[in-house]
Amino acid sequence: MVIILKENADSHQLENLISWLREQNLKVHMSEGVKQTIMGLIGDTTAVDIDMLKALDIVEDIKRIQEPFKNANRKFHPLDTVVNVGEAFIGSDELVLIAGPCSVESREQICSVAKSVKASGAKLLRGGAFKPRTSPYAFQGLRENGLELLLEAKKETGLPIVSEIMDLSQLRLFENVDIIQVGARNMQNYELLKELGRTNKPVLLKRGLSSTLSELVLSAEYIMTGGNEQVILCERGIRTFETSARNTLDLSAVPILRGMTHLPVLVDPSHSTGISKLVLPMSLAATAAGANGLIIEVHNDPPHALCDGQQSLTPEMFDDVARRVFAIKPFSYSFHS
Ligand code: PEP
Ligand code: MN
């Protein structure tokens, strides 16, 4: 349920109302917008007397929320959430590019990719240290050492870093990682999500391979109910009957999620297509559809990459993608217009 307050509501009456709602075992979430202040109520509101609330001087309107997600709901929080990391404002009007290799492979590799993607306009560096590979015989990542190399690349370039956590036990190693990624395979690892909700780190939450958008948002809700509101959603392609690309990029997810929630929405054109030649057209399309940013795999030597070389761009290809997406950004769809 949300309570929309009248402009300039009396602060004493407001405090009384909040205390009364808390006595009813409801959690009160305040959201101050430009025009309106909204109180989101979390908990069992079935016994709340709506007519009594509506009659209060300070109340403009009351709405029941049908959706099962509250904290992530746009109705609770009409303004966009903006996650600030380094120089990036993810969720604002800027298009944020996150780029880097699928996996960190060596100091030379990660530092050289970091420098080139930064020169092309990327604001964050990605790199997997713990890799969720389909085959147990495939390269599993450099683990702790991979995170250390990422930190060295951060020191050299100043780019904040994004890396994937696969298990709760790894959390202590992520202290200096700027954004913790939860991969598609872990989107419904609820214990992990709850623990991340108790941290104050931004979380990049990728859509599960066969998850609906509502399931994705409910996973974000798990993080947010713990108190961590810095959640970034990512559409990375889903499983369909189509086999000509690695996955099917569901671009309608972008405007749908922007309407359902106030959280930033990124698109991953690399994992959604699995083919480097498709990354440019899908990056342009995602930008046009209103994505807040793109996360793109870039490798200094894609044919010899230890993971996902077929979908990785060379630094030159990334530079071209970056120039083109920045060029079309002013013409892209905006949720607010
Ligand atoms: C990745 O970003 O490296 C990754 C494994 O992505 P996803 O979880 O979307 O497959
Ligand atoms: Mn990858």
Coordinates of N, CA and C in Angstrom, one line a residue, residues 130 143-144 147-148 151 165 168-177:
F130 N 36.0 -15.6 -10.5 CA 35.4 -16.9 -10.2 C 34.4 -17.1 -11.3
R143 N 40.5 -16.9 -9.6 CA 40.0 -16.8 -8.2 C 40.6 -15.6 -7.5
E144 N 41.1 -15.8 -6.2 CA 41.7 -14.7 -5.4 C 42.7 -13.9 -6.2
L147 N 41.1 -11.5 -8.6 CA 40.7 -10.3 -7.9 C 41.8 -9.3 -7.6
E148 N 43.0 -9.9 -7.2 CA 44.1 -9.0 -7.0 C 44.6 -8.3 -8.3
L151 N 42.4 -5.5 -9.0 CA 42.7 -4.3 -8.2 C 43.9 -3.6 -8.7
I165 N 30.5 -12.8 -8.0 CA 30.6 -13.7 -6.8 C 29.8 -15.0 -7.1
L168 N 28.6 -17.5 -1.2 CA 28.6 -16.7 0.1 C 30.0 -16.7 0.7
S169 N 30.7 -17.8 0.6 CA 32.0 -18.0 1.3 C 33.1 -17.0 0.7
Q170 N 32.8 -16.5 -0.5 CA 33.8 -15.6 -1.2 C 33.6 -14.1 -0.8
L171 N 32.5 -13.8 -0.1 CA 32.2 -12.4 0.2 C 33.3 -11.6 0.8
R172 N 34.1 -12.2 1.7 CA 35.2 -11.4 2.4 C 36.2 -11.0 1.3
L173 N 36.3 -11.7 0.2 CA 37.3 -11.4 -0.8 C 36.9 -10.2 -1.7
F174 N 35.6 -9.9 -1.6 CA 35.1 -8.8 -2.4 C 35.0 -7.4 -1.8
E175 N 35.8 -7.3 -0.7 CA 35.7 -6.0 0.1 C 36.1 -4.8 -0.8
N176 N 37.1 -5.0 -1.7 CA 37.5 -3.9 -2.5 C 37.0 -3.9 -3.9
V177 N 36.0 -4.8 -4.2 CA 35.4 -4.8 -5.5 C 34.3 -3.7 -5.4

